[in-house]
Amino acid sequence: MTFAASVLTLYPDMFPGPLGLSLAGAALEAGTWSLDVTNIRDHASDRHHTVDDTPAGGGPGMVMKPDVLAAAIDAAAPADDERPRFLMSPRGRRFDQAMARNVAEAGGAVIVCGRFEGIDERVIEARKLEEISIGDYVLSGGEPAAIVFLDAIVRLLPGVMGCNLSGIEESFENGLLEHPHYTRPRDFEGLTIPDVLLSGDHAAIARWRHQRAEQLTAERRPDLLTVDRNEKTTVN
Ligand code: SAH
């Protein structure tokens, strides 16, 4: 089954962009996922293809018009299209690994990229857009957020990662940040690889990695440890 992504944007040339290269690009070429890009401006009905207007009530910036955006959404995803619909928005729910997994399993997504001050509130309601934020900072447009969102989703699709196990042990997948990695040379500028990793003792290696993952998480992201997930061991 192909994961079907539709992106609505005023800057279609930004796609596939980085998603056309490396793992995501190879998966796109292989048909593991598809990307359909709609230029919102093509759905403006006036001669000047107007997509924005001044904010009701005054204030700086411009607001994306609801009628134009709704027409673009209806063209990309008619009412019987069951894919979840998202609006990239700093006001949205914070994107995380669990959401990436849910969307990957949903089989597709319709993604609206905002620009200007934002989009008319009524289209969010009328077209049932779920607002998603990629972090607490403000971008100039939703396109980089859509690329981040899709990148995290696409790498979870079956067959995209070379080794499926690497997806399971990663940061956030088990409520912990990942353990440190090492590779040759054994001595790099006087810094050596921890002995246990060269011991060949797989149980000891697994224990060490888990311990380091817990330690790193406690140091850097103690908030992750307070989330009660499965029967994860906690760190003092
Ligand atoms: N005035 C708005 C910001 C608009 S930024 C506010 O204060 O909330 C313009 C567009 O960039 C937004 O419509 C959204 O699509 C996108 N964007 C900005 N920051 C984002 C973030 N952290 N996550 C996802 N999308 C973001």
mmCIF file with all atom_site columns, N, CA, C and O in Angstrom, residues 172 175-177 217 221-229 232:
data_model
loop_
_atom_site.group_PDB
_atom_site.id
_atom_site.type_symbol
_atom_site.label_atom_id
_atom_site.label_alt_id
_atom_site.label_comp_id
_atom_site.label_asym_id
_atom_site.label_entity_id
_atom_site.label_seq_id
_atom_site.pdbx_PDB_ins_code
_atom_site.Cartn_x
_atom_site.Cartn_y
_atom_site.Cartn_z
_atom_site.occupancy
_atom_site.B_iso_or_equiv
_atom_site.pdbx_formal_charge
_atom_site.auth_seq_id
_atom_site.auth_comp_id
_atom_site.auth_asym_id
_atom_site.auth_atom_id
_atom_site.pdbx_PDB_model_num
ATOM 1  N N  . PHE A 1 172 ? 13.042 8.159  21.403 1.00 0.00 ? 172 PHE A N  1
ATOM 2  C CA . PHE A 1 172 ? 11.593 8.362  21.570 1.00 0.00 ? 172 PHE A CA 1
ATOM 3  C C  . PHE A 1 172 ? 10.767 7.101  21.369 1.00 0.00 ? 172 PHE A C  1
ATOM 4  O O  . PHE A 1 172 ? 9.668  7.004  21.885 1.00 0.00 ? 172 PHE A O  1
ATOM 5  N N  . GLY A 1 175 ? 10.473 5.649  24.701 1.00 0.00 ? 175 GLY A N  1
ATOM 6  C CA . GLY A 1 175 ? 10.391 6.639  25.768 1.00 0.00 ? 175 GLY A CA 1
ATOM 7  C C  . GLY A 1 175 ? 11.746 7.137  26.253 1.00 0.00 ? 175 GLY A C  1
ATOM 8  O O  . GLY A 1 175 ? 11.829 7.842  27.242 1.00 0.00 ? 175 GLY A O  1
ATOM 9  N N  . LEU A 1 176 ? 12.809 6.737  25.566 1.00 0.00 ? 176 LEU A N  1
ATOM 10 C CA . LEU A 1 176 ? 14.156 7.160  25.960 1.00 0.00 ? 176 LEU A CA 1
ATOM 11 C C  . LEU A 1 176 ? 14.878 7.762  24.768 1.00 0.00 ? 176 LEU A C  1
ATOM 12 O O  . LEU A 1 176 ? 14.557 7.460  23.618 1.00 0.00 ? 176 LEU A O  1
ATOM 13 N N  . LEU A 1 177 ? 15.874 8.586  25.063 1.00 0.00 ? 177 LEU A N  1
ATOM 14 C CA . LEU A 1 177 ? 16.777 9.031  23.997 1.00 0.00 ? 177 LEU A CA 1
ATOM 15 C C  . LEU A 1 177 ? 17.703 7.865  23.684 1.00 0.00 ? 177 LEU A C  1
ATOM 16 O O  . LEU A 1 177 ? 17.911 6.979  24.515 1.00 0.00 ? 177 LEU A O  1
ATOM 17 N N  . THR A 1 217 ? 18.797 10.342 29.000 1.00 0.00 ? 217 THR A N  1
ATOM 18 C CA . THR A 1 217 ? 17.437 10.868 29.072 1.00 0.00 ? 217 THR A CA 1
ATOM 19 C C  . THR A 1 217 ? 17.235 11.634 30.374 1.00 0.00 ? 217 THR A C  1
ATOM 20 O O  . THR A 1 217 ? 16.637 12.715 30.381 1.00 0.00 ? 217 THR A O  1
ATOM 21 N N  . ARG A 1 221 ? 16.503 15.075 29.038 1.00 0.00 ? 221 ARG A N  1
ATOM 22 C CA . ARG A 1 221 ? 15.050 15.166 28.848 1.00 0.00 ? 221 ARG A CA 1
ATOM 23 C C  . ARG A 1 221 ? 14.305 14.445 29.969 1.00 0.00 ? 221 ARG A C  1
ATOM 24 O O  . ARG A 1 221 ? 13.557 13.504 29.726 1.00 0.00 ? 221 ARG A O  1
ATOM 25 N N  . PRO A 1 222 ? 14.508 14.927 31.216 1.00 0.00 ? 222 PRO A N  1
ATOM 26 C CA . PRO A 1 222 ? 13.817 14.259 32.328 1.00 0.00 ? 222 PRO A CA 1
ATOM 27 C C  . PRO A 1 222 ? 12.300 14.215 32.117 1.00 0.00 ? 222 PRO A C  1
ATOM 28 O O  . PRO A 1 222 ? 11.635 13.333 32.651 1.00 0.00 ? 222 PRO A O  1
ATOM 29 N N  . ASP A 1 223 ? 11.779 15.143 31.331 1.00 0.00 ? 223 ASP A N  1
ATOM 30 C CA . ASP A 1 223 ? 10.320 15.156 31.074 1.00 0.00 ? 223 ASP A CA 1
ATOM 31 C C  . ASP A 1 223 ? 9.860  13.850 30.426 1.00 0.00 ? 223 ASP A C  1
ATOM 32 O O  . ASP A 1 223 ? 8.743  13.403 30.654 1.00 0.00 ? 223 ASP A O  1
ATOM 33 N N  . LEU A 1 224 ? 10.742 13.215 29.643 1.00 0.00 ? 224 LEU A N  1
ATOM 34 C CA . LEU A 1 224 ? 10.340 11.959 28.981 1.00 0.00 ? 224 LEU A CA 1
ATOM 35 C C  . LEU A 1 224 ? 10.143 10.836 30.000 1.00 0.00 ? 224 LEU A C  1
ATOM 36 O O  . LEU A 1 224 ? 9.352  9.933  29.792 1.00 0.00 ? 224 LEU A O  1
ATOM 37 N N  . LEU A 1 225 ? 10.886 10.900 31.098 1.00 0.00 ? 225 LEU A N  1
ATOM 38 C CA . LEU A 1 225 ? 10.821 9.823  32.093 1.00 0.00 ? 225 LEU A CA 1
ATOM 39 C C  . LEU A 1 225 ? 9.566  9.886  32.946 1.00 0.00 ? 225 LEU A C  1
ATOM 40 O O  . LEU A 1 225 ? 9.163  8.896  33.538 1.00 0.00 ? 225 LEU A O  1
ATOM 41 N N  . THR A 1 226 ? 8.949  11.046 33.014 1.00 0.00 ? 226 THR A N  1
ATOM 42 C CA . THR A 1 226 ? 7.744  11.166 33.831 1.00 0.00 ? 226 THR A CA 1
ATOM 43 C C  . THR A 1 226 ? 6.498  10.687 33.085 1.00 0.00 ? 226 THR A C  1
ATOM 44 O O  . THR A 1 226 ? 5.473  10.438 33.682 1.00 0.00 ? 226 THR A O  1
ATOM 45 N N  . VAL A 1 227 ? 6.626  10.518 31.752 1.00 0.00 ? 227 VAL A N  1
ATOM 46 C CA . VAL A 1 227 ? 5.507  9.987  30.979 1.00 0.00 ? 227 VAL A CA 1
ATOM 47 C C  . VAL A 1 227 ? 5.452  8.492  31.236 1.00 0.00 ? 227 VAL A C  1
ATOM 48 O O  . VAL A 1 227 ? 6.443  7.789  31.057 1.00 0.00 ? 227 VAL A O  1
ATOM 49 N N  . ASP A 1 228 ? 4.315  8.010  31.692 1.00 0.00 ? 228 ASP A N  1
ATOM 50 C CA . ASP A 1 228 ? 4.202  6.601  32.027 1.00 0.00 ? 228 ASP A CA 1
ATOM 51 C C  . ASP A 1 228 ? 3.914  5.783  30.782 1.00 0.00 ? 228 ASP A C  1
ATOM 52 O O  . ASP A 1 228 ? 2.788  5.714  30.318 1.00 0.00 ? 228 ASP A O  1
ATOM 53 N N  . ARG A 1 229 ? 4.941  5.172  30.227 1.00 0.00 ? 229 ARG A N  1
ATOM 54 C CA . ARG A 1 229 ? 4.772  4.374  29.016 1.00 0.00 ? 229 ARG A CA 1
ATOM 55 C C  . ARG A 1 229 ? 5.079  2.924  29.308 1.00 0.00 ? 229 ARG A C  1
ATOM 56 O O  . ARG A 1 229 ? 6.153  2.622  29.825 1.00 0.00 ? 229 ARG A O  1
ATOM 57 N N  . LYS A 1 232 ? 8.231  0.842  31.449 1.00 0.00 ? 232 LYS A N  1
ATOM 58 C CA . LYS A 1 232 ? 9.582  1.368  31.329 1.00 0.00 ? 232 LYS A CA 1
ATOM 59 C C  . LYS A 1 232 ? 10.223 1.571  32.712 1.00 0.00 ? 232 LYS A C  1
ATOM 60 O O  . LYS A 1 232 ? 9.606  2.085  33.628 1.00 0.00 ? 232 LYS A O  1
#
